[in-house]
Amino acid sequence: MAKDAVQVELRAWSEDDLVLLRLQNTPEMTEHLGGPESEEKLLNRHQRYLNISGQKTGNMFSVVQLPHREKVGSVGYWDSDWQGEEVYETGWSILPLYQNKGLATAAMLQVIGIVKRERKYRSIHAFPAIDNPGSNGVCRKLGFTLDGPCEVEYPKGSMMQSNHWFLEL
Ligand SMILES: CC(C)(COP(=O)(O)OP(=O)(O)OC[C@H]1O[C@@H](n2cnc3c(N)ncnc32)[C@H](O)[C@@H]1OP(=O)(O)O)[C@@H](O)C(=O)NCCC(=O)NCCS
């Protein structure tokens, strides 16, 4: 199927999505994210994802590919700040079997639609590792502007060499 013809649905993060987080917590999937997290950190992440929409500080979703409704990954956005301005930050993850088929791009197009309708902040930002071709590819494909390299603390306690990309909403 052509990459721009793939169809996805976003579903609010739910209790069953802990399975998805576990599938995403492998050495391959976390190569550019500091490696797999401990069980305790993973459970904390799951709880944060469950709570974030109730706290009105963002939204996390599972990504479901249509028409067969396979869960293929996750996307989301949350409140952040960039150089003193309140902004949206975003992130994504697609399981290895489904990568490079246009799914992250399709899911993120929906996220961009949601934040445009929400109108809370004027821009959305992403900080993929400099050497993560897939993630930088997603930003480029979505029309984000590449501001340049920067250092971000991720995971907590270690510095990551990232690219700063942003999209004006
Ligand atoms: C990054 C990731 C989410 C990309 O998801 P995806 O569904 O494969 O991305 P898409 O298919 O929508 O690809 C978007 C663009 O990125 C490029 N791209 C995707 N995977 C790539 C790869 N492995 N190598 C080079 N380019 C790649 C594609 O070329 C595509 O552009 P094109 O369609 O014009 O060719 C996925 O690889 C992933 O989950 N990786 C592990 C977790 C991770 O790194 N998360 C991001 C943290 S910031």
Short mmCIF file of C-alpha atoms and ligand atoms in Angstrom, two decimals:
data_model
loop_
_atom_site.label_atom_id
_atom_site.label_comp_id
_atom_site.label_asym_id
_atom_site.label_seq_id
_atom_site.Cartn_x
_atom_site.Cartn_y
_atom_site.Cartn_z
CA MET A 1 0.00 0.00 0.00
CA ALA A 2 1.26 3.52 -0.79
CA LYS A 3 2.57 5.26 2.33
CA ASP A 4 0.13 8.15 2.01
CA ALA A 5 -2.83 5.76 1.77
CA VAL A 6 -2.39 4.13 5.19
CA GLN A 7 -5.22 4.78 7.61
CA VAL A 8 -5.01 4.91 11.38
CA GLU A 9 -7.25 5.62 14.32
CA LEU A 10 -6.03 7.16 17.59
CA ARG A 11 -7.45 5.70 20.80
CA ALA A 12 -7.22 7.26 24.25
CA TRP A 13 -4.56 5.48 26.35
CA SER A 14 -6.15 2.62 28.29
CA GLU A 15 -5.27 -0.05 30.87
CA ASP A 16 -4.57 -2.66 28.13
CA ASP A 17 -1.91 -0.42 26.59
CA LEU A 18 0.64 -1.55 29.16
CA VAL A 19 1.19 -4.44 26.71
CA LEU A 20 2.09 -1.90 24.03
CA LEU A 21 4.51 -0.09 26.34
CA ARG A 22 6.24 -3.40 27.06
CA LEU A 23 6.60 -4.10 23.31
CA GLN A 24 8.10 -0.62 22.91
CA ASN A 25 10.56 -1.12 25.78
CA THR A 26 13.10 -3.25 23.86
CA PRO A 27 16.76 -2.43 23.05
CA GLU A 28 15.82 -1.96 19.37
CA MET A 29 12.92 0.41 20.08
CA THR A 30 14.82 2.46 22.67
CA GLU A 31 18.14 2.68 20.81
CA HIS A 32 17.76 6.47 20.49
CA LEU A 33 16.00 6.93 23.83
CA GLY A 34 18.63 5.77 26.31
CA GLY A 35 17.75 2.04 26.35
CA PRO A 36 14.95 0.04 28.01
CA GLU A 37 13.40 1.39 31.20
CA SER A 38 13.14 -0.50 34.49
CA GLU A 39 9.79 -2.12 35.35
CA GLU A 40 9.15 0.62 37.92
CA LYS A 41 9.74 3.41 35.39
CA LEU A 42 7.59 1.65 32.81
CA LEU A 43 4.67 1.36 35.24
CA ASN A 44 5.09 5.04 36.17
CA ARG A 45 5.03 5.95 32.48
CA HIS A 46 1.85 3.90 31.96
CA GLN A 47 0.19 5.70 34.90
CA ARG A 48 1.27 9.12 33.53
CA TYR A 49 -0.19 8.22 30.13
CA LEU A 50 -3.46 7.15 31.77
CA ASN A 51 -3.70 10.37 33.81
CA ILE A 52 -2.47 13.00 31.38
CA SER A 53 -5.77 13.78 29.66
CA GLY A 54 -7.67 14.09 32.98
CA GLN A 55 -5.01 16.54 34.16
CA LYS A 56 -5.48 18.51 30.93
CA THR A 57 -1.72 18.61 30.34
CA GLY A 58 -1.75 16.63 27.09
CA ASN A 59 -2.98 13.38 25.55
CA MET A 60 -1.50 9.97 24.86
CA PHE A 61 -2.95 7.60 22.30
CA SER A 62 -2.42 4.13 20.96
CA VAL A 63 -2.23 4.01 17.16
CA VAL A 64 -4.52 1.47 15.51
CA GLN A 65 -4.00 0.58 11.86
CA LEU A 66 -7.14 0.20 9.75
CA PRO A 67 -8.87 -1.81 8.44
CA HIS A 68 -7.68 -4.74 10.62
CA ARG A 69 -7.34 -2.70 13.82
CA GLU A 70 -3.85 -3.85 14.85
CA LYS A 71 -2.23 -1.77 17.59
CA VAL A 72 0.97 -0.58 15.96
CA GLY A 73 2.37 2.05 18.33
CA SER A 74 1.76 5.22 20.29
CA VAL A 75 1.73 8.98 19.79
CA GLY A 76 1.00 11.90 22.06
CA TYR A 77 1.55 15.49 23.06
CA TRP A 78 2.06 17.32 26.33
CA ASP A 79 2.61 20.79 27.76
CA SER A 80 6.19 21.95 27.63
CA ASP A 81 8.21 25.14 27.29
CA TRP A 82 10.76 26.29 24.80
CA GLN A 83 12.93 29.27 25.70
CA GLY A 84 10.32 30.68 28.06
CA GLU A 85 7.31 30.14 25.76
CA GLU A 86 4.62 27.57 26.60
CA VAL A 87 4.37 25.09 23.74
CA TYR A 88 3.21 21.59 22.86
CA GLU A 89 5.85 18.87 22.76
CA THR A 90 5.22 15.63 20.90
CA GLY A 91 6.60 12.11 20.56
CA TRP A 92 5.86 8.87 18.70
CA SER A 93 6.75 5.21 18.52
CA ILE A 94 5.84 2.56 15.92
CA LEU A 95 6.61 -1.15 16.46
CA PRO A 96 9.36 -2.62 14.20
CA LEU A 97 7.06 -4.79 12.08
CA TYR A 98 5.10 -1.70 11.00
CA GLN A 99 7.88 0.86 10.53
CA ASN A 100 8.60 2.85 7.36
CA LYS A 101 5.08 2.38 6.01
CA GLY A 102 3.84 5.90 6.77
CA LEU A 103 2.11 5.07 10.07
CA ALA A 104 3.88 7.60 12.34
CA THR A 105 3.21 10.31 9.75
CA ALA A 106 -0.49 9.35 9.46
CA ALA A 107 -0.92 9.28 13.26
CA MET A 108 0.87 12.60 13.70
CA LEU A 109 -1.32 14.28 11.07
CA GLN A 110 -4.23 13.49 13.40
CA VAL A 111 -2.34 14.82 16.44
CA ILE A 112 -1.64 18.07 14.56
CA GLY A 113 -5.37 18.33 13.75
CA ILE A 114 -6.24 17.86 17.44
CA VAL A 115 -3.83 20.52 18.74
CA LYS A 116 -4.93 22.94 16.02
CA ARG A 117 -8.53 22.53 17.19
CA GLU A 118 -7.51 22.76 20.86
CA ARG A 119 -5.75 26.12 20.24
CA LYS A 120 -3.92 26.08 23.58
CA TYR A 121 -0.44 26.92 22.23
CA ARG A 122 0.85 28.36 18.99
CA SER A 123 3.47 25.73 18.13
CA ILE A 124 4.36 22.05 18.54
CA HIS A 125 7.95 20.90 19.07
CA ALA A 126 9.90 17.63 18.74
CA PHE A 127 13.42 16.69 19.83
CA PRO A 128 14.50 13.49 18.05
CA ALA A 129 18.07 12.27 18.53
CA ILE A 130 20.32 13.63 15.77
CA ASP A 131 21.13 10.07 14.62
CA ASN A 132 17.50 8.83 14.54
CA PRO A 133 16.68 8.82 10.78
CA GLY A 134 13.09 7.62 11.22
CA SER A 135 12.12 10.30 13.69
CA ASN A 136 13.85 13.14 11.85
CA GLY A 137 12.13 11.78 8.70
CA VAL A 138 8.72 12.07 10.38
CA CYS A 139 9.37 15.73 11.27
CA ARG A 140 10.56 16.54 7.77
CA LYS A 141 7.61 14.79 6.15
CA LEU A 142 5.12 16.66 8.36
CA GLY A 143 6.56 20.04 7.36
CA PHE A 144 8.22 20.85 10.68
CA THR A 145 11.02 23.43 10.50
CA LEU A 146 14.47 22.29 11.58
CA ASP A 147 15.79 24.86 14.02
CA GLY A 148 19.07 23.01 14.60
CA PRO A 149 20.88 20.81 17.10
CA CYS A 150 20.36 21.12 20.84
CA GLU A 151 21.00 19.13 24.00
CA VAL A 152 18.05 17.77 25.94
CA GLU A 153 18.04 15.88 29.22
CA TYR A 154 16.59 12.47 28.32
CA PRO A 155 16.24 10.17 30.10
CA LYS A 156 16.55 12.12 33.37
CA GLY A 157 20.20 12.42 34.31
CA SER A 158 21.71 12.02 30.82
CA MET A 159 22.11 14.49 27.98
CA MET A 160 20.98 13.57 24.46
CA GLN A 161 22.19 15.26 21.25
CA SER A 162 18.92 16.14 19.53
CA ASN A 163 17.49 18.17 16.71
CA HIS A 164 14.93 20.81 17.58
CA TRP A 165 12.03 20.79 15.12
CA PHE A 166 8.87 22.89 15.39
CA LEU A 167 5.63 23.52 13.54
CA GLU A 168 3.66 26.76 13.80
CA LEU A 169 -0.01 25.92 14.30
C1 LIG B 1 10.70 6.89 14.48
C2 LIG B 1 9.51 6.01 14.12
C3 LIG B 1 8.34 6.36 15.02
C4 LIG B 1 9.11 6.28 12.65
O1 LIG B 1 7.86 5.65 12.41
P1 LIG B 1 7.42 5.18 10.96
O2 LIG B 1 5.99 4.82 11.00
O3 LIG B 1 8.38 4.15 10.51
O4 LIG B 1 7.63 6.52 10.11
P2 LIG B 1 7.02 6.83 8.65
O5 LIG B 1 6.87 5.54 7.91
O6 LIG B 1 5.83 7.70 8.81
O7 LIG B 1 8.23 7.62 7.98
C5 LIG B 1 8.34 9.03 7.89
C6 LIG B 1 9.60 9.38 7.14
O8 LIG B 1 10.75 8.97 7.87
C7 LIG B 1 11.62 8.18 7.05
N1 LIG B 1 12.01 6.97 7.76
C8 LIG B 1 11.22 6.17 8.51
N2 LIG B 1 11.94 5.15 9.00
C9 LIG B 1 13.20 5.32 8.54
C10 LIG B 1 14.41 4.59 8.69
N3 LIG B 1 14.46 3.48 9.45
N4 LIG B 1 15.52 5.05 8.08
C11 LIG B 1 15.47 6.16 7.33
N5 LIG B 1 14.37 6.89 7.14
C12 LIG B 1 13.25 6.47 7.74
C13 LIG B 1 10.83 7.71 5.88
O9 LIG B 1 11.67 7.72 4.76
C14 LIG B 1 9.65 8.63 5.81
O10 LIG B 1 9.73 9.53 4.78
P3 LIG B 1 9.25 9.05 3.28
O11 LIG B 1 7.92 8.41 3.44
O12 LIG B 1 9.21 10.33 2.52
O13 LIG B 1 10.26 8.08 2.81
C15 LIG B 1 9.85 4.51 14.27
O14 LIG B 1 10.98 4.23 13.49
C16 LIG B 1 10.14 4.14 15.71
O15 LIG B 1 9.22 3.94 16.49
N6 LIG B 1 11.40 4.01 16.11
C17 LIG B 1 11.75 3.60 17.46
C18 LIG B 1 11.27 4.54 18.56
C19 LIG B 1 11.72 5.97 18.35
O16 LIG B 1 12.85 6.23 17.97
N7 LIG B 1 10.81 6.90 18.62
C20 LIG B 1 11.02 8.31 18.40
C21 LIG B 1 11.55 9.02 19.56
S1 LIG B 1 11.79 10.74 19.18
#
